XYZ file of C-alpha atoms in Angstrom:
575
model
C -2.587 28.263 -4.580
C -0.300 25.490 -2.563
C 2.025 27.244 -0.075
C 5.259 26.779 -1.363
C 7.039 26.711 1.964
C 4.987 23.362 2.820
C 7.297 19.791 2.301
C 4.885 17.710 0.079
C 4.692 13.814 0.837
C 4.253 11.358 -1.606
C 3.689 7.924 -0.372
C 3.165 4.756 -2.564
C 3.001 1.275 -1.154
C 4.005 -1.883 -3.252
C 2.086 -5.331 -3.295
C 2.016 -7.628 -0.524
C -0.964 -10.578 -0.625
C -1.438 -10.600 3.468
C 1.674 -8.917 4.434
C -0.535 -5.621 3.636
C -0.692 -5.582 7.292
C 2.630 -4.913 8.002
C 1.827 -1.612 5.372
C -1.360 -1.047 7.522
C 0.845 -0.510 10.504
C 3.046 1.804 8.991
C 0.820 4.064 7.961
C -1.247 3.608 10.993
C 1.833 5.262 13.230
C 2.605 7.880 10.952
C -0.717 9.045 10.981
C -0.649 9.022 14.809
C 2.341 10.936 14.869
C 1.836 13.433 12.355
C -1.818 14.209 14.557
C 0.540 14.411 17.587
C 2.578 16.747 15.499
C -0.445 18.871 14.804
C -1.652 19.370 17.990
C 1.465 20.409 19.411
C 1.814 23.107 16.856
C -2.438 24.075 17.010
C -1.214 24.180 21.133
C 2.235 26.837 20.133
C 0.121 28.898 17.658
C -2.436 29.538 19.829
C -0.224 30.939 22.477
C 2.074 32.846 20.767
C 5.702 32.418 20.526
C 5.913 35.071 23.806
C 3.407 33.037 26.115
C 5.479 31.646 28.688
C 4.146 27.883 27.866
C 5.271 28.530 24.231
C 6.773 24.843 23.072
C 10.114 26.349 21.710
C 11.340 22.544 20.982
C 8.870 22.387 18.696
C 9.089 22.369 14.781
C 6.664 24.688 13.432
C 6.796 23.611 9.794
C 4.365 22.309 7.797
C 4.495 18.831 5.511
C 1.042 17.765 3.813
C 0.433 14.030 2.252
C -0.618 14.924 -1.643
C -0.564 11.581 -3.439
C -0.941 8.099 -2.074
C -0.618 5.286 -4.566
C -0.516 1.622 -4.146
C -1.164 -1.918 -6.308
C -2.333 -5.115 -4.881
C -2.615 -4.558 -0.961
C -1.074 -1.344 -1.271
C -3.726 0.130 -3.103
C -5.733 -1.246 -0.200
C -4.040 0.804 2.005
C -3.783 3.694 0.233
C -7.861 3.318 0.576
C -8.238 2.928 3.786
C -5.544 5.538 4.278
C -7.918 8.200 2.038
C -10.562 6.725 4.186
C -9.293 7.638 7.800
C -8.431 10.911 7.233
C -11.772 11.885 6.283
C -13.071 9.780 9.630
C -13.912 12.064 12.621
C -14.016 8.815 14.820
C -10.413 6.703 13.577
C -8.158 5.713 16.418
C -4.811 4.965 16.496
C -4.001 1.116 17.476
C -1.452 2.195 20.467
C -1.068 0.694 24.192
C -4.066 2.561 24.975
C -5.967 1.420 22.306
C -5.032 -1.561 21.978
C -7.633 -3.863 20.221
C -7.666 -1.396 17.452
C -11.297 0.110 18.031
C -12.210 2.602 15.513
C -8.637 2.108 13.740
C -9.435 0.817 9.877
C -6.106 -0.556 9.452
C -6.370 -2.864 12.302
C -9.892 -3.923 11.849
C -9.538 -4.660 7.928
C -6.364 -6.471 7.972
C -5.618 -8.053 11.609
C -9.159 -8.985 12.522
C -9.948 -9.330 9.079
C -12.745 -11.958 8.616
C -12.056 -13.561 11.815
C -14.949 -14.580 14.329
C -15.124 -16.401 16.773
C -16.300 -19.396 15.018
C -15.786 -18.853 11.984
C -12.349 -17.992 10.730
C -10.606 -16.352 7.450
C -8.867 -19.619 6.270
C -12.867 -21.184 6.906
C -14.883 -18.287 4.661
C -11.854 -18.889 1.908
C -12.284 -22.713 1.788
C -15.994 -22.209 1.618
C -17.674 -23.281 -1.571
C -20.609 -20.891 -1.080
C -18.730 -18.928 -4.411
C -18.233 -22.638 -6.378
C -22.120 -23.205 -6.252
C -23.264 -19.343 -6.763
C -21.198 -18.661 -10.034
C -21.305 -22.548 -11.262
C -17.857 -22.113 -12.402
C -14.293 -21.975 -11.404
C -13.629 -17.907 -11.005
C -10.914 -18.648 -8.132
C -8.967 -21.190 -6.436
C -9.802 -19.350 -3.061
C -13.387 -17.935 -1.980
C -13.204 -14.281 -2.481
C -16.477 -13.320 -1.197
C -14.507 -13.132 2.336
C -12.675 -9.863 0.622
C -16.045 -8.758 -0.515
C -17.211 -8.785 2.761
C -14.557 -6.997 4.449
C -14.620 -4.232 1.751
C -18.614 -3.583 2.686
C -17.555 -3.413 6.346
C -14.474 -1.137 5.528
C -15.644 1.108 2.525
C -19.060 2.392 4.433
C -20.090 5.794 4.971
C -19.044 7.270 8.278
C -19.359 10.366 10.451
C -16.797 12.686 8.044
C -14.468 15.503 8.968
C -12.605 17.792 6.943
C -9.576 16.378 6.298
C -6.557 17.218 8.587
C -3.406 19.831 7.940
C -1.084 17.523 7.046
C -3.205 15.968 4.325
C -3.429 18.411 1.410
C -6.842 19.610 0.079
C -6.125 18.589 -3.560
C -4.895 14.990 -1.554
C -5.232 12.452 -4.309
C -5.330 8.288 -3.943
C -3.715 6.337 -6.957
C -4.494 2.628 -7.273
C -3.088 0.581 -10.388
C -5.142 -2.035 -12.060
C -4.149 -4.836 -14.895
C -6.586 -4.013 -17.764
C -7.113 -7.142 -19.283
C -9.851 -5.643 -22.265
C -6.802 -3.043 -22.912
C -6.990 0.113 -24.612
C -5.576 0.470 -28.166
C -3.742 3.103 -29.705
C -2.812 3.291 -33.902
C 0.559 3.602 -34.218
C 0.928 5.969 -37.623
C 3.679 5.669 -39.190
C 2.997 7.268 -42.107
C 1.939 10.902 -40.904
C -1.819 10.607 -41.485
C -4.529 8.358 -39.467
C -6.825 8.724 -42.217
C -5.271 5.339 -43.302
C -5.259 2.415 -40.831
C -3.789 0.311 -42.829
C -0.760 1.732 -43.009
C -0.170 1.683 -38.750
C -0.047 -0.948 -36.394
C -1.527 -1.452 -33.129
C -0.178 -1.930 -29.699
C -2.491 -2.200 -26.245
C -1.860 -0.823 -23.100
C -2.903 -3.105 -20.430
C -1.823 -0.842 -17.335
C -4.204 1.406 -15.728
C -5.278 3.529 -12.466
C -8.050 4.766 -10.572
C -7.547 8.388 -9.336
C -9.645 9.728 -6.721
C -9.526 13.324 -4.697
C -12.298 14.606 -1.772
C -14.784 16.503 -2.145
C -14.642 20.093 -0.574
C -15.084 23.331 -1.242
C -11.892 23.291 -4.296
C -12.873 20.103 -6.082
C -16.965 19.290 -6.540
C -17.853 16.112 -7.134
C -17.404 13.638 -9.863
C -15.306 14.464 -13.328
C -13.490 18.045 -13.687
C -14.787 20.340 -16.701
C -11.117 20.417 -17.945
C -10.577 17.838 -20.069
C -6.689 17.893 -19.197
C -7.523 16.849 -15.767
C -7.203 12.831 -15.150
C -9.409 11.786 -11.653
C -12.822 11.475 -10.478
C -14.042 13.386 -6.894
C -15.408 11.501 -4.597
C -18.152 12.498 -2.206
C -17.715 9.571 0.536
C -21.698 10.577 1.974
C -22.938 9.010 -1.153
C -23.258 5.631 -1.953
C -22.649 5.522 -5.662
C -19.234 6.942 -4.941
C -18.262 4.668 -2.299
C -18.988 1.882 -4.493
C -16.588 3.289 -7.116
C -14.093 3.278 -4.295
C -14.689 -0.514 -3.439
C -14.924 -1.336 -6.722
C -11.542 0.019 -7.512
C -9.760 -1.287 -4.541
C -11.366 -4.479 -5.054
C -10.028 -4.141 -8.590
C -6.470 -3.556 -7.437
C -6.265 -6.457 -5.033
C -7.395 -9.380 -7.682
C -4.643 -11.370 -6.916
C -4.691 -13.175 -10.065
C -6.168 -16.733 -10.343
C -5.993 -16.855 -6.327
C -8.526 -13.942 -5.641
C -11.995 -13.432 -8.114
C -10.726 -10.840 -11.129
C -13.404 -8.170 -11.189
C -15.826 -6.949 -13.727
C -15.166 -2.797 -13.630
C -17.382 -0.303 -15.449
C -16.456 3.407 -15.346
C -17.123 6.407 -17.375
C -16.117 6.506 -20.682
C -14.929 9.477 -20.345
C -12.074 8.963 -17.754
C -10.852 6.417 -20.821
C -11.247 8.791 -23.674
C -9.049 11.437 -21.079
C -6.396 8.519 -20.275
C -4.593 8.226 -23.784
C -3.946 12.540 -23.731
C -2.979 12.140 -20.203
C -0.725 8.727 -21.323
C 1.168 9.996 -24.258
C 0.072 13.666 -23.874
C -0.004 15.250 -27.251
C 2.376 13.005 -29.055
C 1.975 13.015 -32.934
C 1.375 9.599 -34.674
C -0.235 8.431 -31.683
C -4.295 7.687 -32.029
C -6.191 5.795 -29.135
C -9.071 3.561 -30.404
C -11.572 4.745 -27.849
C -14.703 2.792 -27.136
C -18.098 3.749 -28.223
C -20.837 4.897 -25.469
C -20.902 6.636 -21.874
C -19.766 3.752 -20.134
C -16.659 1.270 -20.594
C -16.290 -1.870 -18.785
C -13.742 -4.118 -18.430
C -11.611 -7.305 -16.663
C -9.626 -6.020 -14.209
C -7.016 -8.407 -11.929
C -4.310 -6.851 -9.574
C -2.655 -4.187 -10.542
C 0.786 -5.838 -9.121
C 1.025 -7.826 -12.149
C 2.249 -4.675 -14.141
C 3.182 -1.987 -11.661
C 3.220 -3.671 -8.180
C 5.561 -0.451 -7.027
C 4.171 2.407 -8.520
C 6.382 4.985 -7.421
C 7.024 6.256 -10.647
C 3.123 7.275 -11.051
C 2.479 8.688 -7.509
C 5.836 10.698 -8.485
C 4.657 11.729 -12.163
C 1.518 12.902 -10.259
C 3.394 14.838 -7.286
C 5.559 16.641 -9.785
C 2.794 18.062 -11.796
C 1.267 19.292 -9.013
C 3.989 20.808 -7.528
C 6.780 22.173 -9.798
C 7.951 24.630 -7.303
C 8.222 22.092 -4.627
C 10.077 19.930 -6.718
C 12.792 22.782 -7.933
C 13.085 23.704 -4.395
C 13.274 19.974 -3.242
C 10.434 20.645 -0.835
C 9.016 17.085 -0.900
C 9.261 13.609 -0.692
C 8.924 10.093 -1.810
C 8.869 7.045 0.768
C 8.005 3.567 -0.532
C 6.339 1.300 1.911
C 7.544 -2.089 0.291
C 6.807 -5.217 2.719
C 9.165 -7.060 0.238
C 11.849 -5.292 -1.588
C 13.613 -6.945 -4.000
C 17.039 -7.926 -3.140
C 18.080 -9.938 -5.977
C 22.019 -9.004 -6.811
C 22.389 -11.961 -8.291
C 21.490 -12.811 -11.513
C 22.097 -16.782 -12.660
C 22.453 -18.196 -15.440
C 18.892 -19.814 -16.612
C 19.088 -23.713 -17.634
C 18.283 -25.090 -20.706
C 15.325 -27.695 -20.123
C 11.623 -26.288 -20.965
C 10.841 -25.475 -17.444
C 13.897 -23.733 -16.354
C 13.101 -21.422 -19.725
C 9.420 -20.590 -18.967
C 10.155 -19.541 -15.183
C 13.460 -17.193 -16.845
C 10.816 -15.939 -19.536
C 8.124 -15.450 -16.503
C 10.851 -13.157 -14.672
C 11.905 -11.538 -17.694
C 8.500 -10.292 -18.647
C 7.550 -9.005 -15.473
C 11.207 -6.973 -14.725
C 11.063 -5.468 -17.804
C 7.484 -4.181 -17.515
C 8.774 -3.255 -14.002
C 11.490 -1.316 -15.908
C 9.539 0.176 -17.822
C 7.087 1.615 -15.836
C 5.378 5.520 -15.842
C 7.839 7.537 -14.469
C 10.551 5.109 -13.106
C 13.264 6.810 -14.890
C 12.462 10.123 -13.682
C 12.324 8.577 -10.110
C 15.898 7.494 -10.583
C 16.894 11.330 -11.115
C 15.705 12.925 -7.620
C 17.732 15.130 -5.016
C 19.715 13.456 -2.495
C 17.263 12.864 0.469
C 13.657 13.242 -1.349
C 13.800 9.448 -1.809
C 12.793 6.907 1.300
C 11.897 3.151 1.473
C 10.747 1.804 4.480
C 11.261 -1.786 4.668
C 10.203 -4.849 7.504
C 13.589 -4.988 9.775
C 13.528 -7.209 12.982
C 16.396 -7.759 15.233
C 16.804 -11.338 16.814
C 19.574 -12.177 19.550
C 21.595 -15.283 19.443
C 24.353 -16.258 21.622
C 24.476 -12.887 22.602
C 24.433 -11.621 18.925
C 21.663 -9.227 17.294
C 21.296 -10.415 13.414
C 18.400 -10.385 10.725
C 16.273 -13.763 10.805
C 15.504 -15.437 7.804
C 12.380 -13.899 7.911
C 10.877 -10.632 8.952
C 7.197 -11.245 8.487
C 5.272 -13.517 10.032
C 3.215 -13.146 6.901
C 5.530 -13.369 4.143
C 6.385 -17.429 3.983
C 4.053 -18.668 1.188
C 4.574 -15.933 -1.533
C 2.981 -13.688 0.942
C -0.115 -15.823 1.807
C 0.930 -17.038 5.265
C -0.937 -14.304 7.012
C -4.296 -15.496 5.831
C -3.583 -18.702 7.969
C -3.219 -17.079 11.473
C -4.585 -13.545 13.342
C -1.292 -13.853 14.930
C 0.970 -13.610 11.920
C -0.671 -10.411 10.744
C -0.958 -8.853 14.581
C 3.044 -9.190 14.671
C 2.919 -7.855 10.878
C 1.202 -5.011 12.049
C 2.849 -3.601 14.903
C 6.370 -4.704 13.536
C 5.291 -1.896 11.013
C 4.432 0.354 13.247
C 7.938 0.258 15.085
C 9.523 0.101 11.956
C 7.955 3.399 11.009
C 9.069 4.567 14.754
C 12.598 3.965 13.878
C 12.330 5.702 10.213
C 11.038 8.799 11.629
C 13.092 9.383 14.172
C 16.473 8.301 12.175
C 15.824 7.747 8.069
C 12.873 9.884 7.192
C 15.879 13.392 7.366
C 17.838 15.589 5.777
C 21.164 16.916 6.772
C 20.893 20.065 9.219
C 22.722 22.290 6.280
C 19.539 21.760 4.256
C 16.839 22.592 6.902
C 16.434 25.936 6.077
C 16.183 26.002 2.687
C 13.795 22.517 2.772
C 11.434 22.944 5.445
C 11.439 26.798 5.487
C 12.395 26.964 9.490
C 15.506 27.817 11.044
C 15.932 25.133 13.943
C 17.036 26.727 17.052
C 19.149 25.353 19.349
C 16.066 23.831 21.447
C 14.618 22.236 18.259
C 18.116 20.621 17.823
C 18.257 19.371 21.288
C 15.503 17.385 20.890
C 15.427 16.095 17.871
C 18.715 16.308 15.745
C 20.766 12.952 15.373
C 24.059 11.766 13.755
C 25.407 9.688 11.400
C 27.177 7.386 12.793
C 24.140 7.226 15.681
C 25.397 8.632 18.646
C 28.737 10.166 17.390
C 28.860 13.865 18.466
C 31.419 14.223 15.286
C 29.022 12.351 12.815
C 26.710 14.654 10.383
C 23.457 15.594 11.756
C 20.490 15.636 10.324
C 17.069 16.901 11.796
C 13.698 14.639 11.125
C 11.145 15.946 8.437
C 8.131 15.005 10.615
C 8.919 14.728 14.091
C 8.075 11.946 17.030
C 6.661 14.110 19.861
C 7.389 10.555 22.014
C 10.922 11.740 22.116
C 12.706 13.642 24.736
C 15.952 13.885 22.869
C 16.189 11.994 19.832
C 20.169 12.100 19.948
C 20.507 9.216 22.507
C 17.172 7.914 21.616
C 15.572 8.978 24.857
C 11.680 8.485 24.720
C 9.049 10.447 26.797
C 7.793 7.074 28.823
C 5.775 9.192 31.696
C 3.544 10.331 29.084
C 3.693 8.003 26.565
C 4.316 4.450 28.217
C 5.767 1.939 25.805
C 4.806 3.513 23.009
C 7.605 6.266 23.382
C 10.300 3.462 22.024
C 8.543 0.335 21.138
C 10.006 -2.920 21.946
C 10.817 -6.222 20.143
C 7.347 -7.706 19.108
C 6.970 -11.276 20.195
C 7.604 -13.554 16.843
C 4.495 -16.029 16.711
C 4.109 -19.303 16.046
C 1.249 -21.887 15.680
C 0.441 -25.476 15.725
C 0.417 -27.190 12.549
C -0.965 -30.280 13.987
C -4.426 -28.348 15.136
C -4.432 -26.372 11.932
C -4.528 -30.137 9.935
C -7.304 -31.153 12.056
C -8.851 -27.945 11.535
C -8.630 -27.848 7.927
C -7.692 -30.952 6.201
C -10.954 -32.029 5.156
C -12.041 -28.449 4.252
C -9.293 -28.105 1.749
C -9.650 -31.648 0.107
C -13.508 -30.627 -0.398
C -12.182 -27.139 -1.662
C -9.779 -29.129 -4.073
C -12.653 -31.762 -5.052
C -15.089 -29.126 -5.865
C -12.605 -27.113 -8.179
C -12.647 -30.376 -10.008
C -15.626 -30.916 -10.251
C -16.551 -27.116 -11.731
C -13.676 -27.244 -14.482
C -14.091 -30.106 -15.467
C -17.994 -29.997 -15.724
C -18.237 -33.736 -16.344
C -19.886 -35.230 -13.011
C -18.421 -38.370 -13.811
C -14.786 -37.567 -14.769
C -14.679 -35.558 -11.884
C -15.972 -38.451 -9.539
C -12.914 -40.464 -11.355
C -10.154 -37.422 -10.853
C -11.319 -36.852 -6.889
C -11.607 -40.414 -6.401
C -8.038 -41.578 -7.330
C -6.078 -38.621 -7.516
C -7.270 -35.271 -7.110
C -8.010 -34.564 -3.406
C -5.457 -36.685 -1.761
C -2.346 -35.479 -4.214
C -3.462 -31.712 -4.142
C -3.705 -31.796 -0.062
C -0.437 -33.837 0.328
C 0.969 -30.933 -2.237
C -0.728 -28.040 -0.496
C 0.061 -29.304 3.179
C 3.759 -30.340 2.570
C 4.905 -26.993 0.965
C 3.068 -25.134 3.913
C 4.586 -27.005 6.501
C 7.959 -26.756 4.910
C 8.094 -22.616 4.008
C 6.293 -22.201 8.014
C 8.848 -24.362 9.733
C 11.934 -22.868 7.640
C 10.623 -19.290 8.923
C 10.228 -20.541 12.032
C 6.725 -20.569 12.555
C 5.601 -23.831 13.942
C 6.120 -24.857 17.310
């Protein structure tokens, strides 16, 4: 049985393209600190609270990660996050570690497929895919993500996972289902008569994995209420359900390859009960056989924020945690949508197909698992941490127009430089600095009955702050997991002797890079890329001679280069 008195994390991580790095470096930083965390507290228990080295400005509470769910490059990281808490050899990707060795985060999406002579941008403009499939599958090489998924989804040397990772920890990526599943509406009380129901198809799917230990053996539970697979990460049959999954989430869709999934049918025949659980009128068309395969492209084009499954999940789990509001949700969202507005929509046939576009996907947004319930929490169970970056002008600090380096380009921009997604990354790890230390809280009041400790005075020293910051009249609140960089978190005072710059991190240098060199670099790789796509779709040698010749390559470069040059220079990332 859970222990009730532990504060359950759920953390779910929206869709990003390349900005997944900024997601990466997030979680990267709160792993670090909840190990710091740990060890502090392994260092006061095995004293005893009367040994005269007892750490008495310590909090001795507990908080465990149970779900982590992500779409698109969330559900990456929520991977690699399952991934390097089972990994006896991960580093953190601090000052003193500071080309990332041993740290999946950094290595999958800063270094990503980066040599020295042979670059991302290169393996995507390739046409090694073009002439192995014979066919247009993608306008961009995705056997570059392929790659970096063998490298990152590998066995390695395990370890139980850690305290503050729960042993029933479960990973939740979303998929788009293109083969669907169908369900017979009844509507006449019986199903012995199809004819008198109608179909509708659910396109909208997940993966859910747990860990093998000693609570959950491998592969499919016996009960047939229980939804999710176990995952033994020593074998390689289940670490190619993992890649195949996480591939499956990240199809960005015409972009990046869709996938080809087959899983057992009998995860499908369970996902209807667990969907509509025993709803009358309601009978799922389930396929024939052990196996069931399908198309699968990213799971952001239906649920790109699925908080509202990783909280479904978290609350059946955990009913007492949730009644006692012992938990909580934080969305990592590289790019949270800030649309107030809501214009009018013209009238010519363009204007009407982008308003249609928009309309379909916020109301399948809307309408996602568990959204509504998500609306409904306590005060201070729900979190989002965001991309902030401070930039001075004229002596004023204001937001730029853009906070990642990697967001220009509907996301894509980080693909075209190391540099963009190295800022990405460590602006999300001081981002999650900040939201520890002064967002990730609840009020003092609340401690008790929350986190099951009552802080004493030394615990509040360190660590309480107010609201307004710094106002010794403003309502304090006390950190759910706290920063052991900090010597009192009231006046933001970091512990620098032992923790160097890492105890408050500092403004990350904004890059920028050459366009010039990158045309030189590239130009005739991506009119080749172009001139090949032609040629596959249009599988007529000739016409496609014609297209390239005349049209194709130079108009699709002059389109490509002129809105990259225009969305990098208006984010200020050109020189």
């Amino acid at each position: 049985m859970e222990n009730e008195k532990t504060f359950k994390l759920c953390l779910t991580m929206a869709g990003a393209v390349s900005a997944g790095a900024y997601t990466a470096g997030v979680l990267d930083y709160l792993l670090e600190t909840l190990e710091l965390w740990e060890e502090a507290k392994r260092t006061n228990r095995a004293r005893g609270i009367n040994h005269p080295d007892y750490d008495h400005t310590i909090p001795m509470h507990n908080v465990e990660i149970d779900v982590l769910s992500g779409s698109s490059a969330g559900g990456i990281c929520s991977s690699l996050a399952f991934l390097a808490l089972s990994d006896k050899n991960f580093k953190s990707c601090n000052t003193t570690n500071s080309a990332g060795k041993n740290n999946i985060f950094y290595e999958s999406w800063v270094n990503m497929g980066d040599t020295p002579t042979n670059s991302t941008v290169d393996k995507l403009l390739s046409p090694d895919d073009l002439k192995e499939y014979n066919e247009v599958r993608s306008l961009l090489n995705s056997n570059v993500i392929d790659a970096l998924a063998n490298e990152a989804i590998c066995v390695r040397e395990s370890k139980a996972v850690p305290a503050y990772a729960s042993k029933s920890l479960d990973v939740i990526l979303t998929t788009t289902n293109l083969r669907g599943i169908n369900f017979l509406i009844d509507f006449v009380g019986s199903d012995k008569d199809s004819s008198k129901g109608t179909i509708i198809t659910n396109q909208e799917g997940f993966f859910r994995y747990k860990l093998k230990n000693d609570l959950f053996p491998p592969g499919i539970p016996k009960n047939e209420d229980e939804l999710f697979y176990v995952l033994d990460l020593q074998k390689d049959r289940d670490l190619r359900y993992l890649k195949e999954a996480t591939l499956s989430t990240a199809a960005f869709p015409i972009g990046l390859r869709a996938r080809e999934v087959t899983i057992s049918a009998e995860y499908i025949k369970r996902y209807p009960k667990y969907l509509f659980n025993k709803s009358k009128g309601v009978q799922p068309l389930l396929p024939y056989g052990d196996l069931y395969s399908f198309t699968s492209v990213d799971g952001g084009v239906v649920n790109n924020e699925p908080y509202g499954i990783g909280l479904k999940i978290l609350k059946e789990k955990n009913p007492q945690h949730i009644k006692n509001d012992r938990y909580g949700v934080v969305m990592i969202d590289p790019f949270p949508n800030k649309d107030h507005d809501t214009p009018k929509i013209g009238t010519d046939i363009l204007s009407i197909a982008g308003g249609l576009f928009k309309a379909l996907r916020n109301q399948v947004m809307f309408n996602q698992d568990g959204i509504l319930e998500a609306l409904d929490l306590s005060e201070y169970t729900k979190f989002l941490i965001e991309p902030i970056r401070q930039v001075e002008k004229n002596g004023i600090w204001g937001r730029p127009p853009s906070d990642l380096a990697s967001g220009p380009i509907s996301g894509f921009a980080g693909f075209l430089s190391r540099d963009f997604r190295h800022h990405d990354f460590h602006l999300g790890r001081k981002n999650c600095q900040a939201f520890l230390r002064h967002y990730f809280a609840i009020p003092i009041a609340e401690v008790e009955r929350r986190l099951s400790i009552s802080p004493t005075d030394n615990i509040k020293e360190r660590f309480q702050f107010s609201v307004p910051a710094g106002d010794i009249n403003g309502k304090k609140f006390l950190p759910i997991i706290p920063d052991m960089r900090v010597l009192r978190n009231f006046s933001n005072q970091g512990d620098v002797n032992t923790y160097g710059k890492d105890a408050n991190i500092g403004e990350i240098p904004y890059p920028k890079m050459n366009f010039s060199a990158f045309e030189t670099r590239y130009k005739g790789k991506i009119r080749d890329r172009i001139g090949l796509l032609v040629k596959y779709q249009l599988k007529n040698g000739f016409v496609a001679f014609l297209a390239n010749q005349f049209y194709a390559k130079k108009a699709g470069y002059n389109f490509i280069k002129e809105s990259l040059e225009k969305e990098l220079r208006s984010n200020n990332l050109l020189h």
